[in-house]
């Protein structure tokens, strides 16, 4: 058993454990512990980490965990594709012709993309292909530090407003992360929101830990809170998928 002593009164109470050796989870004396030998207490006193005689670590929640932070739902605005392309009519400042992108370390090619349309869809491309810029007349542009499939999906989105995340839980989460970074880099806010929405929907046993790490790295508080809550609520599924070993 795990017992608590109130120093001021001398009262003793049981926090967890039935008195019978075992490893069953439960509330209060419904739980079983196998020879508890060491206890670590969280800074706020709400949680105990117990080392048992069979070298297992068990968590005992003394107080209810705080509720997860709340966030407003992600709202994706309607497509602006038609309105964006309409701005190209009669604009003499826009460049003419096509561009080929050389993507990643292997410089894989995405050919014959309209500079005109790119400028209409991204202020970064508008600046890049602006009057007086060397890229305005360039036939090829190098895009390092990304992969062909993700950058192709990015260009396809600019041309169609359709989001392609590929197939499979892991691949969809990975591509959403890469596409969100590209959307931030090229200032495409609607795509950024679509990716954030897709990331929320893709949190599952196999993706929760990689997404948690990515959210921590990028400072995404919304996704970080969601992944933490998922791992806490679905620990067995995450453990079975190998997520705990990844963490």
mmCIF file of C-alpha atoms in Angstrom:
data_model
loop_
_atom_site.group_PDB
_atom_site.id
_atom_site.type_symbol
_atom_site.label_atom_id
_atom_site.label_comp_id
_atom_site.label_asym_id
_atom_site.label_seq_id
_atom_site.Cartn_x
_atom_site.Cartn_y
_atom_site.Cartn_z
ATOM 1 C CA UNK A 1 0.000 0.000 0.000
ATOM 2 C CA UNK A 2 0.897 3.691 -0.372
ATOM 3 C CA UNK A 3 -0.001 5.455 2.867
ATOM 4 C CA UNK A 4 -0.179 9.149 3.691
ATOM 5 C CA UNK A 5 0.475 10.604 7.147
ATOM 6 C CA UNK A 6 -0.905 14.025 8.075
ATOM 7 C CA UNK A 7 1.928 15.430 10.176
ATOM 8 C CA UNK A 8 -0.264 17.925 12.012
ATOM 9 C CA UNK A 9 -2.829 15.362 13.184
ATOM 10 C CA UNK A 10 -1.069 12.018 12.869
ATOM 11 C CA UNK A 11 -3.951 10.705 10.763
ATOM 12 C CA UNK A 12 -2.990 7.919 8.366
ATOM 13 C CA UNK A 13 -4.855 7.179 5.146
ATOM 14 C CA UNK A 14 -4.371 4.850 2.181
ATOM 15 C CA UNK A 15 -3.779 6.517 -1.188
ATOM 16 C CA UNK A 16 -3.494 3.350 -3.253
ATOM 17 C CA UNK A 17 -3.160 -0.375 -2.812
ATOM 18 C CA UNK A 18 -5.314 -3.206 -1.553
ATOM 19 C CA UNK A 19 -2.640 -4.847 0.564
ATOM 20 C CA UNK A 20 -2.496 -7.794 -1.843
ATOM 21 C CA UNK A 21 0.573 -7.984 -4.078
ATOM 22 C CA UNK A 22 -0.249 -7.521 -7.745
ATOM 23 C CA UNK A 23 -0.203 -5.077 -10.650
ATOM 24 C CA UNK A 24 -3.874 -4.247 -11.195
ATOM 25 C CA UNK A 25 -4.819 -0.646 -11.949
ATOM 26 C CA UNK A 26 -7.670 0.911 -10.036
ATOM 27 C CA UNK A 27 -8.849 3.704 -7.782
ATOM 28 C CA UNK A 28 -7.683 3.750 -4.152
ATOM 29 C CA UNK A 29 -7.678 0.341 -2.511
ATOM 30 C CA UNK A 30 -8.863 -1.308 -5.742
ATOM 31 C CA UNK A 31 -5.313 -0.965 -7.118
ATOM 32 C CA UNK A 32 -2.612 -3.563 -6.473
ATOM 33 C CA UNK A 33 1.114 -2.908 -6.001
ATOM 34 C CA UNK A 34 3.944 -5.403 -5.758
ATOM 35 C CA UNK A 35 6.201 -4.416 -2.831
ATOM 36 C CA UNK A 36 6.434 -0.624 -3.373
ATOM 37 C CA UNK A 37 10.001 0.397 -2.536
ATOM 38 C CA UNK A 38 10.443 4.028 -3.592
ATOM 39 C CA UNK A 39 8.296 7.086 -4.196
ATOM 40 C CA UNK A 40 8.937 10.305 -6.167
ATOM 41 C CA UNK A 41 6.519 13.210 -5.789
ATOM 42 C CA UNK A 42 5.694 15.718 -8.507
ATOM 43 C CA UNK A 43 6.436 19.412 -7.738
ATOM 44 C CA UNK A 44 2.758 20.218 -7.205
ATOM 45 C CA UNK A 45 2.143 17.097 -5.116
ATOM 46 C CA UNK A 46 -0.580 15.842 -7.443
ATOM 47 C CA UNK A 47 1.224 12.739 -8.717
ATOM 48 C CA UNK A 48 3.395 10.005 -7.222
ATOM 49 C CA UNK A 49 5.772 7.791 -9.197
ATOM 50 C CA UNK A 50 6.197 4.499 -7.343
ATOM 51 C CA UNK A 51 8.990 1.980 -7.913
ATOM 52 C CA UNK A 52 7.868 -1.506 -7.025
ATOM 53 C CA UNK A 53 9.844 -4.603 -6.120
ATOM 54 C CA UNK A 54 9.565 -6.049 -9.621
ATOM 55 C CA UNK A 55 11.262 -2.874 -11.024
ATOM 56 C CA UNK A 56 8.005 -1.555 -12.469
ATOM 57 C CA UNK A 57 7.165 2.153 -12.256
ATOM 58 C CA UNK A 58 3.556 2.918 -11.327
ATOM 59 C CA UNK A 59 1.844 6.313 -11.375
ATOM 60 C CA UNK A 60 -0.511 7.331 -8.566
ATOM 61 C CA UNK A 61 -2.675 10.411 -9.129
ATOM 62 C CA UNK A 62 -3.295 12.040 -5.734
ATOM 63 C CA UNK A 63 -5.326 14.889 -7.207
ATOM 64 C CA UNK A 64 -7.320 15.119 -10.407
ATOM 65 C CA UNK A 65 -5.168 16.373 -13.288
ATOM 66 C CA UNK A 66 -5.913 19.894 -14.486
ATOM 67 C CA UNK A 67 -8.277 20.134 -17.445
ATOM 68 C CA UNK A 68 -6.570 20.422 -20.815
ATOM 69 C CA UNK A 69 -6.294 23.934 -22.224
ATOM 70 C CA UNK A 70 -9.144 24.910 -24.502
ATOM 71 C CA UNK A 71 -8.679 26.346 -27.974
ATOM 72 C CA UNK A 72 -11.110 27.818 -30.447
ATOM 73 C CA UNK A 73 -11.878 25.434 -33.322
ATOM 74 C CA UNK A 74 -9.852 25.863 -36.485
ATOM 75 C CA UNK A 75 -11.993 27.593 -39.103
ATOM 76 C CA UNK A 76 -10.805 27.298 -42.713
ATOM 77 C CA UNK A 77 -12.099 30.097 -44.963
ATOM 78 C CA UNK A 78 -13.590 29.347 -48.399
ATOM 79 C CA UNK A 79 -11.361 28.896 -51.422
ATOM 80 C CA UNK A 80 -9.957 32.073 -52.970
ATOM 81 C CA UNK A 81 -8.610 30.412 -56.105
ATOM 82 C CA UNK A 82 -10.984 32.111 -58.546
ATOM 83 C CA UNK A 83 -10.550 35.549 -57.000
ATOM 84 C CA UNK A 84 -6.763 35.162 -56.892
ATOM 85 C CA UNK A 85 -6.492 34.172 -60.545
ATOM 86 C CA UNK A 86 -8.816 37.009 -61.557
ATOM 87 C CA UNK A 87 -6.186 39.488 -60.328
ATOM 88 C CA UNK A 88 -3.809 38.346 -63.064
ATOM 89 C CA UNK A 89 -5.932 39.818 -65.865
ATOM 90 C CA UNK A 90 -4.496 43.081 -67.128
ATOM 91 C CA UNK A 91 -1.630 43.233 -64.603
ATOM 92 C CA UNK A 92 1.427 44.179 -66.647
ATOM 93 C CA UNK A 93 3.736 43.828 -63.631
ATOM 94 C CA UNK A 94 3.300 40.061 -63.583
ATOM 95 C CA UNK A 95 5.987 37.903 -65.219
ATOM 96 C CA UNK A 96 5.413 35.843 -68.317
ATOM 97 C CA UNK A 97 6.320 32.226 -68.947
ATOM 98 C CA UNK A 98 6.961 29.088 -66.957
ATOM 99 C CA UNK A 99 9.410 27.986 -64.293
ATOM 100 C CA UNK A 100 10.892 24.597 -63.368
ATOM 101 C CA UNK A 101 11.614 23.833 -59.709
ATOM 102 C CA UNK A 102 14.642 21.722 -58.764
ATOM 103 C CA UNK A 103 13.619 20.141 -55.476
ATOM 104 C CA UNK A 104 15.747 18.714 -52.667
ATOM 105 C CA UNK A 105 19.304 17.448 -52.615
ATOM 106 C CA UNK A 106 18.776 15.417 -55.804
ATOM 107 C CA UNK A 107 17.239 18.428 -57.624
ATOM 108 C CA UNK A 108 14.218 16.469 -58.826
ATOM 109 C CA UNK A 109 12.171 18.456 -61.321
ATOM 110 C CA UNK A 110 8.688 19.962 -61.261
ATOM 111 C CA UNK A 111 8.349 21.416 -64.746
ATOM 112 C CA UNK A 112 6.263 24.057 -66.536
ATOM 113 C CA UNK A 113 4.628 25.900 -63.632
ATOM 114 C CA UNK A 114 3.093 29.288 -64.492
ATOM 115 C CA UNK A 115 4.943 32.181 -62.843
ATOM 116 C CA UNK A 116 1.838 34.283 -63.347
ATOM 117 C CA UNK A 117 -0.335 31.944 -61.283
ATOM 118 C CA UNK A 118 2.304 31.542 -58.580
ATOM 119 C CA UNK A 119 2.427 35.308 -58.125
ATOM 120 C CA UNK A 120 -1.358 35.458 -57.780
ATOM 121 C CA UNK A 121 -1.347 32.818 -55.044
ATOM 122 C CA UNK A 122 1.685 33.727 -52.917
ATOM 123 C CA UNK A 123 3.104 37.131 -51.982
ATOM 124 C CA UNK A 124 6.509 35.496 -51.651
ATOM 125 C CA UNK A 125 6.433 34.340 -55.278
ATOM 126 C CA UNK A 126 5.092 37.786 -56.236
ATOM 127 C CA UNK A 127 8.230 39.337 -54.730
ATOM 128 C CA UNK A 128 10.534 36.634 -56.079
ATOM 129 C CA UNK A 129 9.347 37.110 -59.670
ATOM 130 C CA UNK A 130 8.890 40.882 -59.348
ATOM 131 C CA UNK A 131 10.349 43.511 -61.637
ATOM 132 C CA UNK A 132 14.094 43.820 -61.136
ATOM 133 C CA UNK A 133 14.517 40.432 -59.434
ATOM 134 C CA UNK A 134 16.909 37.919 -60.994
ATOM 135 C CA UNK A 135 14.337 35.108 -60.653
ATOM 136 C CA UNK A 136 11.883 36.977 -62.903
ATOM 137 C CA UNK A 137 13.479 35.652 -66.075
ATOM 138 C CA UNK A 138 14.958 32.468 -64.591
ATOM 139 C CA UNK A 139 13.894 29.182 -66.184
ATOM 140 C CA UNK A 140 14.798 27.134 -63.076
ATOM 141 C CA UNK A 141 14.530 27.757 -59.326
ATOM 142 C CA UNK A 142 16.248 25.572 -56.725
ATOM 143 C CA UNK A 143 14.195 24.575 -53.672
ATOM 144 C CA UNK A 144 16.395 22.897 -51.025
ATOM 145 C CA UNK A 145 15.427 21.269 -47.724
ATOM 146 C CA UNK A 146 12.177 19.630 -48.821
ATOM 147 C CA UNK A 147 11.089 16.558 -50.773
ATOM 148 C CA UNK A 148 9.547 16.170 -54.210
ATOM 149 C CA UNK A 149 6.200 14.706 -53.082
ATOM 150 C CA UNK A 150 5.565 17.459 -50.536
ATOM 151 C CA UNK A 151 6.574 20.323 -52.816
ATOM 152 C CA UNK A 152 4.502 18.819 -55.637
ATOM 153 C CA UNK A 153 1.518 18.749 -53.266
ATOM 154 C CA UNK A 154 2.248 22.389 -52.409
ATOM 155 C CA UNK A 155 2.332 23.475 -56.068
ATOM 156 C CA UNK A 156 -0.807 21.433 -56.793
ATOM 157 C CA UNK A 157 -2.568 23.239 -53.930
ATOM 158 C CA UNK A 158 -1.622 26.620 -55.375
ATOM 159 C CA UNK A 159 -3.063 25.542 -58.732
ATOM 160 C CA UNK A 160 -6.251 23.886 -57.442
ATOM 161 C CA UNK A 161 -6.876 24.718 -53.747
ATOM 162 C CA UNK A 162 -7.018 20.947 -53.161
ATOM 163 C CA UNK A 163 -4.948 19.380 -50.356
ATOM 164 C CA UNK A 164 -3.223 16.037 -51.059
ATOM 165 C CA UNK A 165 -1.695 14.416 -47.960
ATOM 166 C CA UNK A 166 -0.927 11.051 -49.532
ATOM 167 C CA UNK A 167 -1.932 7.736 -47.970
ATOM 168 C CA UNK A 168 -1.360 6.150 -44.577
ATOM 169 C CA UNK A 169 -1.602 7.675 -41.097
ATOM 170 C CA UNK A 170 2.135 8.262 -40.713
ATOM 171 C CA UNK A 171 2.661 9.706 -44.195
ATOM 172 C CA UNK A 172 -0.339 12.035 -43.945
ATOM 173 C CA UNK A 173 0.892 13.461 -40.639
ATOM 174 C CA UNK A 174 4.435 13.887 -41.974
ATOM 175 C CA UNK A 175 3.280 15.605 -45.153
ATOM 176 C CA UNK A 176 0.916 17.882 -43.247
ATOM 177 C CA UNK A 177 3.869 19.024 -41.129
ATOM 178 C CA UNK A 178 6.007 19.705 -44.217
ATOM 179 C CA UNK A 179 3.173 21.437 -46.082
ATOM 180 C CA UNK A 180 2.401 23.629 -43.081
ATOM 181 C CA UNK A 181 6.046 24.729 -43.021
ATOM 182 C CA UNK A 182 5.902 25.498 -46.766
ATOM 183 C CA UNK A 183 2.631 27.402 -46.277
ATOM 184 C CA UNK A 184 4.291 29.527 -43.594
ATOM 185 C CA UNK A 185 7.377 30.081 -45.745
ATOM 186 C CA UNK A 186 5.397 31.166 -48.823
ATOM 187 C CA UNK A 187 2.649 32.958 -46.852
ATOM 188 C CA UNK A 188 -0.343 30.849 -47.863
ATOM 189 C CA UNK A 189 -2.559 31.134 -44.744
ATOM 190 C CA UNK A 190 -5.486 28.973 -45.900
ATOM 191 C CA UNK A 191 -3.160 26.038 -46.598
ATOM 192 C CA UNK A 192 -1.573 26.522 -43.182
ATOM 193 C CA UNK A 193 -5.000 26.237 -41.550
ATOM 194 C CA UNK A 194 -5.880 23.152 -43.581
ATOM 195 C CA UNK A 195 -2.654 21.485 -42.467
ATOM 196 C CA UNK A 196 -3.263 22.404 -38.815
ATOM 197 C CA UNK A 197 -6.740 20.903 -39.077
ATOM 198 C CA UNK A 198 -5.376 17.747 -40.704
ATOM 199 C CA UNK A 199 -2.746 17.364 -37.982
ATOM 200 C CA UNK A 200 -5.405 17.513 -35.282
ATOM 201 C CA UNK A 201 -7.416 14.830 -37.055
ATOM 202 C CA UNK A 202 -4.370 12.587 -37.574
ATOM 203 C CA UNK A 203 -3.432 12.151 -33.906
ATOM 204 C CA UNK A 204 -3.546 8.404 -33.217
ATOM 205 C CA UNK A 205 -1.568 5.630 -31.499
ATOM 206 C CA UNK A 206 1.266 5.595 -34.050
ATOM 207 C CA UNK A 207 1.395 9.340 -34.727
ATOM 208 C CA UNK A 208 0.815 10.853 -31.269
ATOM 209 C CA UNK A 209 4.446 10.768 -30.112
ATOM 210 C CA UNK A 210 6.058 12.012 -33.379
ATOM 211 C CA UNK A 211 3.457 14.796 -33.535
ATOM 212 C CA UNK A 212 4.054 15.659 -29.874
ATOM 213 C CA UNK A 213 7.773 16.047 -30.573
ATOM 214 C CA UNK A 214 7.079 18.117 -33.702
ATOM 215 C CA UNK A 215 4.630 20.341 -31.803
ATOM 216 C CA UNK A 216 7.219 20.910 -29.086
ATOM 217 C CA UNK A 217 9.870 21.814 -31.683
ATOM 218 C CA UNK A 218 7.610 24.225 -33.580
ATOM 219 C CA UNK A 219 5.923 25.747 -30.523
ATOM 220 C CA UNK A 220 2.444 24.577 -31.554
ATOM 221 C CA UNK A 221 0.657 24.749 -28.186
ATOM 222 C CA UNK A 222 -2.659 23.497 -29.563
ATOM 223 C CA UNK A 223 -1.217 20.340 -31.093
ATOM 224 C CA UNK A 224 1.102 19.779 -28.119
ATOM 225 C CA UNK A 225 -1.815 19.840 -25.668
ATOM 226 C CA UNK A 226 -3.864 17.494 -27.864
ATOM 227 C CA UNK A 227 -1.014 14.979 -28.200
ATOM 228 C CA UNK A 228 -0.281 15.028 -24.470
ATOM 229 C CA UNK A 229 -3.926 14.374 -23.686
ATOM 230 C CA UNK A 230 -4.101 11.571 -26.246
ATOM 231 C CA UNK A 231 -0.989 9.858 -24.859
ATOM 232 C CA UNK A 232 -2.382 10.133 -21.311
ATOM 233 C CA UNK A 233 -5.820 8.795 -22.288
ATOM 234 C CA UNK A 234 -4.617 6.046 -24.655
ATOM 235 C CA UNK A 235 -1.353 4.942 -23.035
ATOM 236 C CA UNK A 236 -1.862 1.248 -23.813
ATOM 237 C CA UNK A 237 -2.515 1.849 -27.520
ATOM 238 C CA UNK A 238 0.451 4.220 -27.823
ATOM 239 C CA UNK A 239 2.687 1.702 -26.026
ATOM 240 C CA UNK A 240 1.530 -1.115 -28.309
ATOM 241 C CA UNK A 241 2.343 0.966 -31.394
ATOM 242 C CA UNK A 242 5.909 1.594 -30.189
ATOM 243 C CA UNK A 243 5.255 5.224 -29.298
ATOM 244 C CA UNK A 244 6.704 4.990 -25.784
ATOM 245 C CA UNK A 245 10.008 3.642 -27.162
ATOM 246 C CA UNK A 246 10.104 6.529 -29.637
ATOM 247 C CA UNK A 247 9.586 9.003 -26.809
#
